[in-house]
Each structure stands twice: as structure tokens, then as C-alpha cells.
PDB file of C-alpha atoms and ligand atoms in Angstrom:
ATOM      1  CA  MET A   1      13.726 -44.529 -50.893  1.00 57.00           C
ATOM      2  CA  LYS A   2      15.850 -42.498 -53.259  1.00 56.00           C
ATOM      3  CA  PRO A   3      14.171 -39.314 -54.486  1.00 58.00           C
ATOM      4  CA  LEU A   4      13.707 -39.606 -58.242  1.00 62.00           C
ATOM      5  CA  GLY A   5      16.058 -37.571 -60.361  1.00 72.00           C
ATOM      6  CA  LEU A   6      18.361 -36.657 -57.493  1.00 79.00           C
ATOM      7  CA  SER A   7      21.750 -38.202 -56.968  1.00 91.00           C
ATOM      8  CA  LEU A   8      22.898 -37.488 -53.437  1.00 92.00           C
ATOM      9  CA  PRO A   9      25.013 -40.437 -52.314  1.00 94.00           C
ATOM     10  CA  ALA A  10      26.626 -38.532 -49.421  1.00 95.00           C
ATOM     11  CA  PHE A  11      23.226 -37.435 -48.176  1.00 96.00           C
ATOM     12  CA  GLY A  12      22.000 -41.014 -48.484  1.00 95.00           C
ATOM     13  CA  ARG A  13      24.927 -42.235 -46.456  1.00 96.00           C
ATOM     14  CA  LEU A  14      24.180 -39.717 -43.695  1.00 96.00           C
ATOM     15  CA  LEU A  15      20.517 -40.804 -43.710  1.00 96.00           C
ATOM     16  CA  ALA A  16      21.501 -44.465 -43.392  1.00 96.00           C
ATOM     17  CA  SER A  17      23.841 -43.611 -40.518  1.00 96.00           C
ATOM     18  CA  LEU A  18      21.217 -41.615 -38.655  1.00 97.00           C
ATOM     19  CA  GLU A  19      18.589 -44.322 -39.114  1.00 97.00           C
ATOM     20  CA  ARG A  20      20.803 -46.737 -37.215  1.00 96.00           C
ATOM     21  CA  LEU A  21      20.409 -44.584 -34.083  1.00 96.00           C
ATOM     22  CA  PRO A  22      17.839 -45.825 -31.548  1.00 92.00           C
ATOM     23  CA  GLY A  23      14.454 -44.162 -31.866  1.00 93.00           C
ATOM     24  CA  VAL A  24      15.290 -42.540 -35.191  1.00 95.00           C
ATOM     25  CA  GLY A  25      13.028 -43.598 -38.029  1.00 95.00           C
ATOM     26  CA  PRO A  26      13.314 -42.572 -41.704  1.00 95.00           C
ATOM     27  CA  LYS A  27      11.347 -39.369 -41.125  1.00 96.00           C
ATOM     28  CA  SER A  28      13.406 -38.062 -38.221  1.00 97.00           C
ATOM     29  CA  ALA A  29      16.608 -39.128 -39.987  1.00 97.00           C
ATOM     30  CA  ARG A  30      15.613 -36.970 -42.946  1.00 96.00           C
ATOM     31  CA  ARG A  31      14.749 -34.044 -40.673  1.00 97.00           C
ATOM     32  CA  LEU A  32      18.059 -34.341 -38.803  1.00 97.00           C
ATOM     33  CA  ALA A  33      20.053 -34.649 -42.027  1.00 97.00           C
ATOM     34  CA  HIS A  34      18.472 -31.507 -43.481  1.00 97.00           C
ATOM     35  CA  HIS A  35      19.056 -29.719 -40.191  1.00 97.00           C
ATOM     36  CA  LEU A  36      22.743 -30.710 -40.190  1.00 97.00           C
ATOM     37  CA  LEU A  37      23.148 -29.540 -43.769  1.00 96.00           C
ATOM     38  CA  ALA A  38      21.620 -26.147 -43.029  1.00 97.00           C
ATOM     39  CA  ALA A  39      23.285 -25.605 -39.640  1.00 97.00           C
ATOM     40  CA  PRO A  40      26.277 -23.240 -39.248  1.00 97.00           C
ATOM     41  CA  PRO A  41      29.528 -25.171 -39.815  1.00 97.00           C
ATOM     42  CA  ALA A  42      30.703 -24.378 -36.273  1.00 98.00           C
ATOM     43  CA  ASN A  43      27.681 -26.135 -34.765  1.00 97.00           C
ATOM     44  CA  VAL A  44      28.255 -29.239 -36.855  1.00 97.00           C
ATOM     45  CA  GLU A  45      31.950 -29.248 -35.936  1.00 97.00           C
ATOM     46  CA  GLU A  46      31.000 -28.935 -32.270  1.00 97.00           C
ATOM     47  CA  LEU A  47      28.691 -31.947 -32.568  1.00 97.00           C
ATOM     48  CA  LEU A  48      31.320 -34.054 -34.325  1.00 97.00           C
ATOM     49  CA  GLU A  49      33.971 -33.047 -31.802  1.00 98.00           C
ATOM     50  CA  ALA A  50      31.619 -33.797 -28.873  1.00 98.00           C
ATOM     51  CA  VAL A  51      30.949 -37.303 -30.223  1.00 97.00           C
ATOM     52  CA  ARG A  52      34.655 -37.932 -30.853  1.00 97.00           C
ATOM     53  CA  SER A  53      35.767 -36.616 -27.459  1.00 98.00           C
ATOM     54  CA  CYS A  54      33.028 -38.523 -25.621  1.00 97.00           C
ATOM     55  CA  ARG A  55      34.041 -41.740 -27.378  1.00 96.00           C
ATOM     56  CA  GLU A  56      37.680 -41.179 -26.447  1.00 97.00           C
ATOM     57  CA  ARG A  57      37.239 -40.176 -22.823  1.00 98.00           C
ATOM     58  CA  THR A  58      34.370 -42.312 -21.634  1.00 97.00           C
ATOM     59  CA  ILE A  59      35.428 -45.699 -20.367  1.00 97.00           C
ATOM     60  CA  SER A  60      33.920 -48.431 -18.258  1.00 97.00           C
ATOM     61  CA  CYS A  61      34.688 -48.496 -14.515  1.00 98.00           C
ATOM     62  CA  SER A  62      36.776 -51.587 -13.790  1.00 97.00           C
ATOM     63  CA  ILE A  63      34.848 -52.192 -10.561  1.00 97.00           C
ATOM     64  CA  CYS A  64      31.182 -51.457 -11.309  1.00 98.00           C
ATOM     65  CA  HIS A  65      31.285 -51.206 -15.152  1.00 98.00           C
ATOM     66  CA  ALA A  66      29.424 -47.879 -15.129  1.00 97.00           C
ATOM     67  CA  LEU A  67      30.559 -45.188 -17.556  1.00 97.00           C
ATOM     68  CA  THR A  68      33.276 -42.943 -16.252  1.00 97.00           C
ATOM     69  CA  GLU A  69      36.162 -40.700 -17.271  1.00 98.00           C
ATOM     70  CA  VAL A  70      38.336 -41.840 -14.345  1.00 98.00           C
ATOM     71  CA  ASP A  71      38.862 -45.412 -13.247  1.00 97.00           C
ATOM     72  CA  PRO A  72      37.577 -46.402 -10.709  1.00 97.00           C
ATOM     73  CA  CYS A  73      34.529 -44.171 -11.110  1.00 97.00           C
ATOM     74  CA  PRO A  74      33.640 -41.392  -8.616  1.00 97.00           C
ATOM     75  CA  ILE A  75      30.811 -43.484  -7.147  1.00 97.00           C
ATOM     76  CA  CYS A  76      33.055 -46.478  -6.416  1.00 97.00           C
ATOM     77  CA  THR A  77      35.609 -44.255  -4.688  1.00 97.00           C
ATOM     78  CA  ASP A  78      33.173 -41.978  -2.805  1.00 97.00           C
ATOM     79  CA  PRO A  79      33.560 -42.732   0.927  1.00 96.00           C
ATOM     80  CA  ALA A  80      30.140 -41.188   1.577  1.00 96.00           C
ATOM     81  CA  ARG A  81      28.353 -43.915  -0.384  1.00 97.00           C
ATOM     82  CA  ASP A  82      26.841 -46.769   1.603  1.00 95.00           C
ATOM     83  CA  MET A  83      29.085 -49.789   1.057  1.00 94.00           C
ATOM     84  CA  ARG A  84      26.468 -52.131   2.468  1.00 95.00           C
ATOM     85  CA  LEU A  85      24.118 -51.536  -0.467  1.00 96.00           C
ATOM     86  CA  LEU A  86      24.676 -52.663  -4.034  1.00 97.00           C
ATOM     87  CA  ALA A  87      22.182 -51.994  -6.849  1.00 97.00           C
ATOM     88  CA  VAL A  88      22.468 -54.335  -9.820  1.00 97.00           C
ATOM     89  CA  VAL A  89      21.383 -52.848 -13.154  1.00 97.00           C
ATOM     90  CA  GLU A  90      21.542 -54.025 -16.749  1.00 97.00           C
ATOM     91  CA  ALA A  91      23.016 -51.003 -18.512  1.00 96.00           C
ATOM     92  CA  PRO A  92      25.260 -48.034 -17.696  1.00 96.00           C
ATOM     93  CA  SER A  93      22.361 -45.723 -18.577  1.00 94.00           C
ATOM     94  CA  ASP A  94      20.345 -47.258 -15.700  1.00 94.00           C
ATOM     95  CA  VAL A  95      22.923 -45.896 -13.249  1.00 96.00           C
ATOM     96  CA  GLU A  96      22.216 -42.375 -14.485  1.00 93.00           C
ATOM     97  CA  VAL A  97      18.474 -42.877 -14.063  1.00 91.00           C
ATOM     98  CA  LEU A  98      18.807 -44.197 -10.511  1.00 92.00           C
ATOM     99  CA  GLU A  99      21.235 -41.401  -9.614  1.00 94.00           C
ATOM    100  CA  ARG A 100      18.674 -38.844 -10.750  1.00 90.00           C
ATOM    101  CA  THR A 101      16.240 -40.058  -8.094  1.00 88.00           C
ATOM    102  CA  ARG A 102      18.785 -38.996  -5.409  1.00 88.00           C
ATOM    103  CA  GLU A 103      17.257 -41.730  -3.261  1.00 87.00           C
ATOM    104  CA  PHE A 104      19.884 -44.389  -3.640  1.00 91.00           C
ATOM    105  CA  ARG A 105      23.100 -43.881  -1.672  1.00 94.00           C
ATOM    106  CA  GLY A 106      24.734 -47.266  -2.208  1.00 96.00           C
ATOM    107  CA  ARG A 107      26.926 -48.434  -5.064  1.00 97.00           C
ATOM    108  CA  TYR A 108      26.207 -50.028  -8.400  1.00 98.00           C
ATOM    109  CA  HIS A 109      27.033 -53.054 -10.440  1.00 98.00           C
ATOM    110  CA  VAL A 110      26.325 -52.975 -14.165  1.00 98.00           C
ATOM    111  CA  LEU A 111      25.726 -56.416 -15.678  1.00 98.00           C
ATOM    112  CA  GLY A 112      26.155 -55.367 -19.284  1.00 97.00           C
ATOM    113  CA  GLY A 113      22.776 -56.807 -20.317  1.00 96.00           C
ATOM    114  CA  ALA A 114      20.274 -59.423 -19.223  1.00 96.00           C
ATOM    115  CA  LEU A 115      20.214 -63.188 -19.529  1.00 96.00           C
ATOM    116  CA  SER A 116      18.760 -64.220 -22.856  1.00 94.00           C
ATOM    117  CA  PRO A 117      19.442 -67.869 -23.715  1.00 89.00           C
ATOM    118  CA  LEU A 118      17.736 -67.513 -27.108  1.00 90.00           C
ATOM    119  CA  ASN A 119      20.247 -64.824 -28.060  1.00 92.00           C
ATOM    120  CA  GLY A 120      23.175 -66.707 -26.618  1.00 93.00           C
ATOM    121  CA  VAL A 121      23.531 -64.473 -23.556  1.00 95.00           C
ATOM    122  CA  GLY A 122      24.365 -66.593 -20.531  1.00 95.00           C
ATOM    123  CA  PRO A 123      25.943 -65.643 -17.181  1.00 95.00           C
ATOM    124  CA  ASP A 124      29.435 -65.768 -18.731  1.00 95.00           C
ATOM    125  CA  GLU A 125      28.490 -63.039 -21.194  1.00 96.00           C
ATOM    126  CA  LEU A 126      27.553 -60.714 -18.323  1.00 97.00           C
ATOM    127  CA  TYR A 127      29.497 -59.332 -15.366  1.00 97.00           C
ATOM    128  CA  VAL A 128      28.100 -61.952 -13.024  1.00 97.00           C
ATOM    129  CA  SER A 129      31.191 -63.590 -11.544  1.00 95.00           C
ATOM    130  CA  ASP A 130      32.668 -60.321 -10.302  1.00 94.00           C
ATOM    131  CA  LEU A 131      29.249 -59.379  -8.930  1.00 96.00           C
ATOM    132  CA  VAL A 132      29.263 -62.528  -6.825  1.00 95.00           C
ATOM    133  CA  GLU A 133      32.761 -61.597  -5.631  1.00 94.00           C
ATOM    134  CA  ARG A 134      31.793 -58.014  -4.795  1.00 93.00           C
ATOM    135  CA  ALA A 135      28.572 -59.066  -3.111  1.00 92.00           C
ATOM    136  CA  GLY A 136      30.620 -60.893  -0.482  1.00 87.00           C
ATOM    137  CA  GLY A 137      31.187 -57.579   1.281  1.00 86.00           C
ATOM    138  CA  VAL A 138      27.660 -56.144   1.161  1.00 95.00           C
ATOM    139  CA  GLU A 139      24.518 -56.597   3.234  1.00 96.00           C
ATOM    140  CA  GLU A 140      21.883 -56.056   0.596  1.00 96.00           C
ATOM    141  CA  VAL A 141      21.823 -56.470  -3.153  1.00 97.00           C
ATOM    142  CA  ILE A 142      18.967 -54.649  -4.896  1.00 96.00           C
ATOM    143  CA  LEU A 143      18.135 -56.282  -8.204  1.00 96.00           C
ATOM    144  CA  ALA A 144      17.164 -53.363 -10.423  1.00 94.00           C
ATOM    145  CA  THR A 145      17.002 -55.241 -13.709  1.00 94.00           C
ATOM    146  CA  ASN A 146      14.205 -54.301 -16.106  1.00 92.00           C
ATOM    147  CA  PRO A 147      10.645 -55.498 -15.353  1.00 88.00           C
ATOM    148  CA  ASN A 148      10.462 -57.577 -18.550  1.00 89.00           C
ATOM    149  CA  VAL A 149      10.972 -61.290 -19.259  1.00 90.00           C
ATOM    150  CA  GLU A 150      14.775 -61.159 -19.539  1.00 93.00           C
ATOM    151  CA  GLY A 151      15.136 -58.801 -16.577  1.00 93.00           C
ATOM    152  CA  GLU A 152      12.958 -60.989 -14.342  1.00 91.00           C
ATOM    153  CA  ALA A 153      14.823 -64.148 -15.373  1.00 94.00           C
ATOM    154  CA  THR A 154      18.112 -62.407 -14.633  1.00 96.00           C
ATOM    155  CA  ALA A 155      16.885 -61.271 -11.213  1.00 95.00           C
ATOM    156  CA  LEU A 156      15.734 -64.805 -10.396  1.00 95.00           C
ATOM    157  CA  TYR A 157      19.044 -66.288 -11.452  1.00 96.00           C
ATOM    158  CA  LEU A 158      21.063 -63.746  -9.437  1.00 97.00           C
ATOM    159  CA  ALA A 159      18.879 -64.245  -6.354  1.00 96.00           C
ATOM    160  CA  ARG A 160      19.632 -67.964  -6.521  1.00 95.00           C
ATOM    161  CA  ARG A 161      23.352 -67.267  -6.735  1.00 95.00           C
ATOM    162  CA  LEU A 162      23.469 -64.592  -4.026  1.00 95.00           C
ATOM    163  CA  LYS A 163      21.054 -65.752  -1.340  1.00 94.00           C
ATOM    164  CA  PRO A 164      23.091 -68.819  -0.330  1.00 94.00           C
ATOM    165  CA  LEU A 165      25.910 -66.376   0.502  1.00 93.00           C
ATOM    166  CA  GLY A 166      23.766 -64.945   3.299  1.00 93.00           C
ATOM    167  CA  ILE A 167      23.096 -61.664   1.480  1.00 95.00           C
ATOM    168  CA  ARG A 168      19.720 -59.940   1.642  1.00 95.00           C
ATOM    169  CA  VAL A 169      18.434 -59.869  -1.931  1.00 96.00           C
ATOM    170  CA  THR A 170      15.648 -57.469  -2.887  1.00 95.00           C
ATOM    171  CA  ARG A 171      13.861 -56.569  -6.102  1.00 92.00           C
ATOM    172  CA  LEU A 172      12.465 -53.165  -7.079  1.00 84.00           C
ATOM    173  CA  GLY A 173       8.864 -52.845  -5.908  1.00 75.00           C
ATOM    174  CA  PHE A 174       5.682 -52.218  -7.812  1.00 63.00           C
ATOM    175  CA  GLY A 175       5.031 -49.062  -9.738  1.00 68.00           C
ATOM    176  CA  LEU A 176       7.240 -49.934 -12.679  1.00 69.00           C
ATOM    177  CA  PRO A 177       5.113 -50.929 -15.625  1.00 70.00           C
ATOM    178  CA  VAL A 178       5.690 -54.572 -16.601  1.00 70.00           C
ATOM    179  CA  GLY A 179       7.554 -54.911 -19.866  1.00 70.00           C
ATOM    180  CA  ALA A 180       9.043 -51.450 -19.565  1.00 72.00           C
ATOM    181  CA  ALA A 181      12.654 -50.455 -19.106  1.00 80.00           C
ATOM    182  CA  ILE A 182      14.155 -48.698 -16.087  1.00 83.00           C
ATOM    183  CA  GLU A 183      15.708 -46.250 -18.522  1.00 81.00           C
ATOM    184  CA  PHE A 184      12.299 -44.755 -19.312  1.00 79.00           C
ATOM    185  CA  ALA A 185      10.922 -44.656 -15.767  1.00 81.00           C
ATOM    186  CA  ASP A 186      10.432 -41.227 -14.249  1.00 82.00           C
ATOM    187  CA  GLU A 187      12.181 -40.291 -11.021  1.00 81.00           C
ATOM    188  CA  VAL A 188       9.080 -40.412  -8.840  1.00 81.00           C
ATOM    189  CA  THR A 189       8.095 -43.899  -9.999  1.00 82.00           C
ATOM    190  CA  LEU A 190      11.641 -45.130  -9.554  1.00 84.00           C
ATOM    191  CA  SER A 191      11.949 -43.605  -6.074  1.00 84.00           C
ATOM    192  CA  ARG A 192       8.711 -45.329  -5.053  1.00 81.00           C
ATOM    193  CA  SER A 193       9.918 -48.531  -6.591  1.00 83.00           C
ATOM    194  CA  LEU A 194      13.132 -48.330  -4.588  1.00 85.00           C
ATOM    195  CA  ALA A 195      11.294 -47.583  -1.363  1.00 82.00           C
ATOM    196  CA  GLY A 196       8.868 -50.437  -2.014  1.00 80.00           C
ATOM    197  CA  ARG A 197      11.529 -53.020  -2.792  1.00 88.00           C
ATOM    198  CA  ARG A 198      10.731 -56.480  -1.577  1.00 85.00           C
ATOM    199  CA  GLU A 199      12.759 -59.454  -0.561  1.00 86.00           C
ATOM    200  CA  VAL A 200      13.151 -62.233  -3.135  1.00 86.00           C
TER     201      VAL A 200
HETATM  202 ZN1  LIG B   1      32.559 -47.757 -10.461  1.00 65.59          ZN
END
């Protein structure tokens, strides 16, 4: 939607860029773009530099695939974490959410998504094989995939792979709204869900 009579290609390009961000529709893109144009140059530079530096420094942990600035990540190398417990999540952002509950003292394994045959995502597209390897040394694997169709299918598949290895496999308990994503769960709900985990 180009405003009539105005030719602002650079502004249009910024709008298009912002609209590609999750949760940003045309209206918020426009508001953000105007804000960025009016903001002091130093603030805009700081934002650009923060994005650039974050992109450069943040890598994926070679063990758990969570985001980190050192490899292996501080959680994987923390001797105080319970090595007998492994929480399996879909995305790196889920690790942050679970950490915020301060309830979980084990380690993590990020799958990098959920099984979705229709979209061509099978076990080989996710970090499944190294999960099976890692799980050899743990007592309990908590499947903390999202409570939606793909997340449930992924949990079911992983349970079938892990249980024959003699590992206790549990799934987050009730309290999480079906169809939702862990990412948006509040800490209290997630803590309850962890406490109420059930064997699968
Ligand atoms: Zn790690």
C-alpha cells in the first residue's frame, strides 16, 4: 500500500523488512519505521550494532543445540546441573522459558523443530540421533515439545525410540493449553506442568 503522491522507496524497503518479523503486521511495521526515523541517530546505531553483534556472537551449543556464546554452553558444562535429567524441547527459545521457571535443574536437548511429514521434516531433519546417543547416560527424558499436533507426534515418536533403551520417558503434565506453544506459557503454568509430568 504505497501512499499516493509519495515516493519513499527506502521507507518502503524498511517497512517490508519489518513486516517479515514475527508478530509484526503492517500497522506495527509502520509505527516502528516512523519511530526509527524519528529516533536519535545514536539509538538507531545502538540497535543496529546490537543486532549485528548478537548475530556474530550467538552460536548453537554443539552438545544441546541451545543458543550460547561459548561452546559447550554454560548449562552443559555446569557440574551443579542434574545429569540424570534431560528436557527435550523444540526451539532454543524454549530453553529460556524453562530456565525462567527455576524449577528444572537438569540439562536440555534442542531438537531444532518438530516432526512434520507434510512439510518434509522427518527425524533426520532434527537433532534426533544425537539425542538418542545422549539419552544413553540419563535416567529420565522429559519431552517438553509443544502441546500441538506436531509436538505431540514428535513426543510419541521419541518415546518409542527412547523407551526400549530403558529410559524413563515423561511428558509435560496438564495445564498447558492444547495447541499453544511452550514459548508463550507463563512460568507458573510451566512449573506446574513440569511438576505434573506423566510417564508416556
Ligand atoms: Zn549445551
